[in-house]
Short mmCIF file of C-alpha atoms and ligand atoms in Angstrom, two decimals:
data_model
loop_
_atom_site.label_atom_id
_atom_site.label_comp_id
_atom_site.label_asym_id
_atom_site.label_seq_id
_atom_site.Cartn_x
_atom_site.Cartn_y
_atom_site.Cartn_z
CA UNK A 80 -12.02 29.73 51.94
CA UNK A 81 -8.55 29.93 52.19
CA UNK A 82 -7.79 27.56 49.79
CA UNK A 83 -8.91 24.47 47.43
CA UNK A 84 -6.69 21.95 47.94
CA UNK A 85 -9.55 18.45 48.19
CA UNK A 86 -13.17 18.02 47.85
CA UNK A 87 -12.76 15.57 51.24
CA UNK A 88 -11.39 19.08 52.85
CA UNK A 89 -14.80 20.78 51.80
CA UNK A 90 -18.58 20.71 54.20
CA UNK A 91 -21.64 20.04 52.20
CA UNK A 92 -22.15 23.41 52.62
CA UNK A 93 -19.24 25.25 51.04
CA UNK A 94 -19.65 22.42 48.50
CA UNK A 95 -23.51 23.51 47.65
CA UNK A 96 -22.28 27.20 47.48
CA UNK A 97 -19.79 26.89 45.11
CA UNK A 98 -22.29 25.43 43.39
CA UNK A 99 -25.34 27.90 43.18
CA UNK A 100 -21.97 30.21 42.23
CA UNK A 101 -20.92 28.60 39.29
CA UNK A 102 -25.14 28.46 38.06
CA UNK A 103 -24.83 31.88 38.66
CA UNK A 104 -22.04 32.96 36.59
CA UNK A 105 -22.53 30.88 33.86
CA UNK A 106 -26.41 32.57 33.81
CA UNK A 107 -24.13 35.56 33.52
CA UNK A 108 -21.24 35.09 31.38
CA UNK A 109 -21.99 37.89 29.37
CA UNK A 110 -21.75 40.31 32.34
CA UNK A 111 -18.24 40.72 33.13
CA UNK A 112 -18.81 43.42 36.24
CA UNK A 113 -18.15 40.62 38.17
CA UNK A 114 -13.81 41.73 39.02
CA UNK A 115 -12.74 40.10 42.14
CA UNK A 116 -10.03 39.26 40.70
CA UNK A 117 -9.01 42.90 39.43
CA UNK A 118 -5.58 43.80 39.73
CA UNK A 119 -4.86 40.19 40.29
CA UNK A 120 -1.77 38.16 39.15
CA UNK A 121 -2.37 34.24 39.68
CA UNK A 122 0.20 31.40 38.57
CA UNK A 123 -0.82 28.01 36.86
CA UNK A 124 2.26 25.69 37.93
CA UNK A 125 1.52 22.50 36.02
CA UNK A 126 4.28 19.12 35.69
CA UNK A 127 1.79 17.13 33.92
CA UNK A 128 0.11 17.50 30.44
CA UNK A 129 -3.17 19.57 30.88
CA UNK A 130 -6.35 21.53 28.18
CA UNK A 131 -9.47 21.56 29.58
CA UNK A 132 -7.59 22.37 33.34
CA UNK A 133 -5.63 24.92 31.41
CA UNK A 134 -7.75 26.72 29.20
CA UNK A 135 -10.64 26.82 31.74
CA UNK A 136 -8.16 28.59 33.98
CA UNK A 137 -6.34 30.52 32.39
CA UNK A 138 -9.87 31.91 30.45
CA UNK A 139 -11.76 32.10 34.24
CA UNK A 140 -8.59 34.84 35.67
CA UNK A 141 -8.44 36.98 32.85
CA UNK A 142 -12.65 36.97 32.86
CA UNK A 143 -12.74 37.29 36.31
CA UNK A 144 -10.29 40.32 35.64
CA UNK A 145 -6.87 39.03 36.51
CA UNK A 146 -3.71 38.27 34.80
CA UNK A 147 -2.79 34.72 34.51
CA UNK A 148 0.47 33.25 34.61
CA UNK A 149 1.75 29.61 32.75
CA UNK A 150 5.01 27.62 34.22
CA UNK A 151 5.50 24.16 33.12
CA UNK A 152 6.74 21.31 35.58
CA UNK A 153 10.28 22.64 32.91
CA UNK A 154 9.83 26.86 33.40
CA UNK A 155 10.63 26.69 36.97
CA UNK A 156 13.73 26.06 38.85
CA UNK A 157 11.23 23.46 40.39
CA UNK A 158 12.38 21.67 37.67
CA UNK A 159 16.02 21.12 38.35
CA UNK A 160 15.30 20.38 42.31
CA UNK A 161 14.56 23.64 43.73
CA UNK A 162 12.32 22.51 46.65
CA UNK A 163 8.13 23.11 46.31
CA UNK A 164 8.81 25.23 49.99
CA UNK A 165 11.03 27.74 48.41
CA UNK A 166 9.27 28.07 45.45
CA UNK A 167 6.52 28.15 47.40
CA UNK A 168 8.28 31.18 49.58
CA UNK A 169 9.15 33.52 46.42
CA UNK A 170 5.69 32.87 44.51
CA UNK A 171 4.08 33.97 47.78
CA UNK A 172 5.24 37.12 47.75
CA UNK A 173 5.20 37.75 44.07
CA UNK A 174 1.31 36.06 43.12
CA UNK A 175 -2.11 36.77 44.85
CA UNK A 176 -2.40 32.79 43.89
CA UNK A 177 -1.63 29.95 42.39
CA UNK A 178 -3.36 26.78 40.57
CA UNK A 179 -0.97 23.31 40.73
CA UNK A 180 -0.98 20.64 39.01
CA UNK A 181 1.71 18.12 40.22
CA UNK A 182 2.06 14.39 41.31
CA UNK A 183 1.83 15.08 44.90
CA UNK A 184 -1.07 16.17 47.29
CA UNK A 185 1.43 16.26 49.92
CA UNK A 186 3.64 18.79 47.78
CA UNK A 187 -0.08 21.29 46.64
CA UNK A 188 -0.45 21.44 50.17
CA UNK A 189 3.34 22.07 51.54
CA UNK A 190 3.35 25.10 48.69
CA UNK A 191 -0.40 26.40 50.48
CA UNK A 192 1.38 26.69 53.35
CA UNK A 193 4.41 27.60 52.24
CA UNK A 194 3.39 30.61 50.10
CA UNK A 195 0.61 32.30 52.24
CA UNK A 196 -1.43 32.37 48.84
CA UNK A 197 -4.36 31.31 48.08
CA UNK A 198 -3.71 27.87 46.43
CA UNK A 199 -5.72 25.56 44.26
CA UNK A 200 -5.39 21.96 43.11
CA UNK A 201 -5.01 21.05 39.49
CA UNK A 202 -4.88 17.59 39.77
CA UNK A 203 -2.96 15.42 41.78
CA UNK A 204 -2.44 11.98 42.92
CA UNK A 205 -4.75 11.77 44.90
CA UNK A 206 -7.49 14.33 43.72
CA UNK A 207 -8.95 16.32 41.25
CA UNK A 208 -11.42 18.15 42.83
CA UNK A 209 -12.24 20.22 40.19
CA UNK A 210 -13.52 17.89 37.80
CA UNK A 211 -15.67 16.84 40.44
CA UNK A 212 -17.57 20.47 41.13
CA UNK A 213 -17.97 20.91 37.41
CA UNK A 214 -18.89 17.50 37.08
CA UNK A 215 -21.59 17.79 39.78
CA UNK A 216 -22.61 21.03 38.30
CA UNK A 217 -23.60 19.06 34.81
CA UNK A 218 -25.37 16.30 36.92
CA UNK A 219 -27.31 18.58 39.08
CA UNK A 220 -28.23 21.07 35.08
CA UNK A 221 -29.71 17.54 33.94
CA UNK A 222 -31.41 16.91 37.15
CA UNK A 223 -34.39 17.65 39.17
CA UNK A 224 -33.27 15.40 42.19
CA UNK A 225 -30.18 15.46 41.42
CA UNK A 226 -28.87 14.93 45.03
CA UNK A 227 -30.44 11.17 45.49
CA UNK A 228 -28.70 10.56 42.15
CA UNK A 229 -27.07 6.71 42.23
CA UNK A 230 -24.29 7.18 39.91
CA UNK A 231 -21.85 4.77 39.51
CA UNK A 232 -18.48 4.85 38.74
CA UNK A 233 -16.82 2.56 36.64
CA UNK A 234 -12.64 1.58 35.93
CA UNK A 235 -9.85 2.39 37.75
CA UNK A 236 -11.03 2.51 41.34
CA UNK A 237 -8.25 4.19 43.34
CA UNK A 238 -7.26 7.08 40.67
CA UNK A 239 -7.63 10.56 41.93
CA UNK A 240 -11.39 10.68 40.23
CA UNK A 241 -12.31 8.31 41.71
CA UNK A 242 -11.50 9.63 45.32
CA UNK A 243 -13.03 12.85 44.80
CA UNK A 244 -15.84 10.83 43.50
CA UNK A 245 -15.75 8.71 47.13
CA UNK A 246 -15.83 12.48 49.26
CA UNK A 247 -17.66 13.60 47.03
CA UNK A 248 -20.62 10.97 48.04
CA UNK A 249 -19.76 11.22 51.21
CA UNK A 250 -19.67 14.90 52.09
CA UNK A 251 -23.33 15.41 49.73
CA UNK A 252 -24.87 11.80 51.67
CA UNK A 253 -25.57 10.29 47.83
CA UNK A 254 -25.21 6.89 45.96
CA UNK A 255 -21.66 5.61 45.05
CA UNK A 256 -20.59 2.29 43.31
CA UNK A 257 -17.65 1.50 41.98
CA UNK A 258 -16.97 -1.05 39.86
CA UNK A 259 -13.12 -1.47 39.21
CA UNK A 260 -11.25 -4.36 39.43
CA UNK A 261 -9.57 -5.49 42.98
CA UNK A 262 -6.31 -4.48 41.95
CA UNK A 263 -7.62 -1.36 40.97
CA UNK A 264 -10.52 -0.80 44.19
CA UNK A 265 -10.14 2.15 45.95
CA UNK A 266 -8.47 0.71 49.72
CA UNK A 267 -10.98 -0.17 52.11
CA UNK A 268 -9.41 2.36 55.01
CA UNK A 269 -10.15 5.38 52.45
CA UNK A 270 -13.67 4.25 51.89
CA UNK A 271 -14.14 3.66 55.94
CA UNK A 272 -12.37 7.09 56.97
CA UNK A 273 -14.93 8.98 54.86
CA UNK A 274 -17.55 6.91 57.74
CA UNK A 275 -20.29 7.39 55.44
CA UNK A 276 -22.02 3.84 54.36
CA UNK A 277 -24.27 5.22 51.18
CA UNK A 278 -20.67 3.38 48.61
CA UNK A 279 -20.53 0.08 47.34
CA UNK A 280 -17.21 -1.05 45.63
CA UNK A 281 -17.98 -4.53 44.01
CA UNK A 282 -15.52 -6.01 40.38
CA UNK A 283 -19.46 -6.87 39.13
CA UNK A 284 -19.59 -4.76 36.67
CA UNK A 285 -23.08 -6.08 35.18
CA UNK A 286 -24.58 -5.51 38.82
CA UNK A 287 -22.58 -2.51 39.65
CA UNK A 288 -24.59 -0.45 37.18
CA UNK A 289 -27.73 -1.54 37.80
CA UNK A 290 -30.67 1.17 38.69
CA UNK A 291 -27.90 4.18 38.13
CA UNK A 292 -28.34 7.44 37.48
CA UNK A 293 -25.19 8.31 35.94
CA UNK A 294 -22.62 5.69 34.76
CA UNK A 295 -18.22 7.75 34.99
CA UNK A 296 -15.42 6.94 34.06
CA UNK A 297 -11.64 8.12 33.49
CA UNK A 298 -8.72 7.55 31.10
CA UNK A 299 -7.36 3.48 32.30
CA UNK A 300 -3.73 5.15 32.25
CA UNK A 301 -3.42 8.07 34.43
CA UNK A 302 -1.04 10.37 33.71
CA UNK A 303 1.94 9.02 35.70
CA UNK A 304 1.22 5.83 35.17
CA UNK A 305 2.66 4.93 31.86
CA UNK A 306 5.05 1.64 32.67
CA UNK A 307 1.39 -0.19 33.99
CA UNK A 308 -0.09 0.66 30.58
CA UNK A 309 -0.07 -3.29 29.61
CA UNK A 310 -1.72 -5.15 32.35
CA UNK A 311 -3.97 -2.26 33.20
CA UNK A 312 -5.38 -2.20 30.01
CA UNK A 313 -6.19 -5.96 30.39
CA UNK A 314 -7.52 -6.20 33.61
CA UNK A 315 -9.99 -3.34 33.21
CA UNK A 316 -11.51 -4.26 29.61
CA UNK A 317 -14.52 -5.78 31.42
CA UNK A 318 -14.91 -2.30 32.95
CA UNK A 319 -15.93 -0.68 29.05
CA UNK A 320 -18.51 1.85 29.46
CA UNK A 321 -20.55 0.41 26.40
CA UNK A 322 -23.79 0.15 25.27
CA UNK A 323 -25.13 -3.09 26.62
CA UNK A 324 -23.52 -1.22 29.63
CA UNK A 325 -25.82 1.09 29.24
CA UNK A 326 -28.78 -0.81 28.52
CA UNK A 327 -27.70 -2.92 31.74
CA UNK A 328 -28.77 0.63 34.02
CA UNK A 329 -32.93 -0.27 33.17
CA UNK A 330 -32.93 3.16 33.00
CA UNK A 331 -31.63 6.58 30.68
CA UNK A 332 -29.00 7.19 32.76
CA UNK A 333 -26.24 10.50 31.94
CA UNK A 334 -23.14 8.97 30.46
CA UNK A 335 -20.19 11.01 31.79
CA UNK A 336 -16.11 10.95 30.85
CA UNK A 337 -13.78 14.03 32.40
CA UNK A 338 -12.16 13.36 29.57
CA UNK A 339 -9.60 13.35 27.77
CA UNK A 340 -11.17 9.53 26.50
CA UNK A 341 -9.66 6.58 24.53
CA UNK A 342 -12.24 5.54 22.25
CA UNK A 343 -12.56 1.75 22.19
CA UNK A 344 -10.55 1.64 25.81
CA UNK A 345 -12.46 3.04 28.87
CA UNK A 346 -15.50 3.92 26.55
CA UNK A 347 -16.45 3.14 23.10
CA UNK A 348 -16.97 6.15 20.31
CA UNK A 349 -20.46 4.19 20.36
CA UNK A 350 -21.11 5.97 23.92
CA UNK A 351 -18.71 8.64 23.97
CA UNK A 352 -20.51 10.56 20.78
CA UNK A 353 -23.74 9.61 21.62
CA UNK A 354 -23.42 11.00 24.87
CA UNK A 355 -21.27 14.00 23.55
CA UNK A 356 -23.04 16.71 23.85
CA UNK A 357 -23.38 16.05 27.69
CA UNK A 358 -19.65 15.08 28.44
CA UNK A 359 -19.03 18.10 26.42
CA UNK A 360 -21.30 20.78 28.63
CA UNK A 361 -19.35 18.95 31.23
CA UNK A 362 -16.01 19.94 29.93
CA UNK A 363 -17.53 23.12 29.07
CA UNK A 364 -18.54 23.54 33.67
CA UNK A 365 -15.27 23.07 34.63
CA UNK A 366 -14.50 26.70 33.34
CA UNK A 367 -18.30 27.95 35.82
CA UNK A 368 -17.27 25.19 37.86
CA UNK A 369 -13.17 27.13 38.82
CA UNK A 370 -14.86 30.25 38.13
CA UNK A 371 -17.24 30.20 41.40
CA UNK A 372 -13.77 28.71 43.45
CA UNK A 373 -11.68 31.50 42.11
CA UNK A 374 -13.82 33.63 43.16
CA UNK A 375 -14.47 32.22 46.47
CA UNK A 376 -11.04 31.74 47.56
CA UNK A 377 -10.18 35.04 46.40
CA UNK A 378 -12.39 36.44 49.36
CA UNK A 379 -10.74 34.41 51.60
N1 LIG B 68 -10.08 16.45 32.53
C1 LIG B 68 -8.92 17.22 32.48
O1 LIG B 68 -8.61 17.33 33.63
O2 LIG B 68 -9.38 17.49 31.20
P1 LIG B 68 -7.46 18.49 31.22
O3 LIG B 68 -5.99 17.10 31.94
O4 LIG B 68 -6.53 18.31 29.39
O5 LIG B 68 -6.46 19.27 31.65
N1 LIG B 69 -7.11 10.25 35.89
C1 LIG B 69 -6.40 10.84 35.00
C2 LIG B 69 -7.32 12.26 35.10
C3 LIG B 69 -7.51 12.49 33.60
C4 LIG B 69 -7.81 14.39 33.92
C5 LIG B 69 -5.26 11.61 34.96
O1 LIG B 69 -4.33 11.28 36.10
O2 LIG B 69 -4.67 11.20 34.23
#
């Protein structure tokens, strides 16, 4: 695999292969003889905040034998207007790979094209594919029949997380329900573009969760959307992941959150704490999933 830019660009076999490798790497974490990045230097360019993604990639690169250099947007001339393609051509001549968190999927893809080095999407406006890979790993660990899981994504159905879930459902063929108000639903054209019939979008949150094995939510105000906070908090309130929605599944669902969590906004403290074991396992799985991604792109 040359780059890891989106779930959309992957096929089923690649996703399943990455998950299997992540499972192996997790079980064998103490075995430090796996050093596919030995002698390599990787650049991490993050123009947005991060706890999980930054820590898991820095640790992951190190555990695989490489060295990670971290740059916030302001550390580079990029922050003063140097074009992404020039930054890419410089980086491509000096480092072995790049991990990028920025506003724009287009810029990410331009970096990959102009740098000529393996490039990984650490979150853009369009997707957060590393997170969904870790989420799938978590579901696979908890459900024997994980390929048949019925997943409900609640909240901002047009954010990067929701979009990565849409492509994951389409590529792996599981049922996905997006429960969101009309203002925050994914474009119908996007759902249609997947060519997959198992994705439902609705504003009826109680109907959406019925029979679901997984309830998933993300922040209501994604990074960069702060100016819309008031409208978002108001319109998304009915989609809060609370105990009555957990009960409305009629099951004992896996409750998941990509974190960071805003208690009493997208999830209640009660539900978050009741499912904290799973949610923080999900966070840990970022490390294992991303080591699998690093190994795959380093192999070319
Ligand atoms: N879930 C996630 O990507 O967290 P960070 O923003 O802390 O990296
Ligand atoms: N949708 C969120 C994900 C954070 C990990 C954001 O973009 O801020």
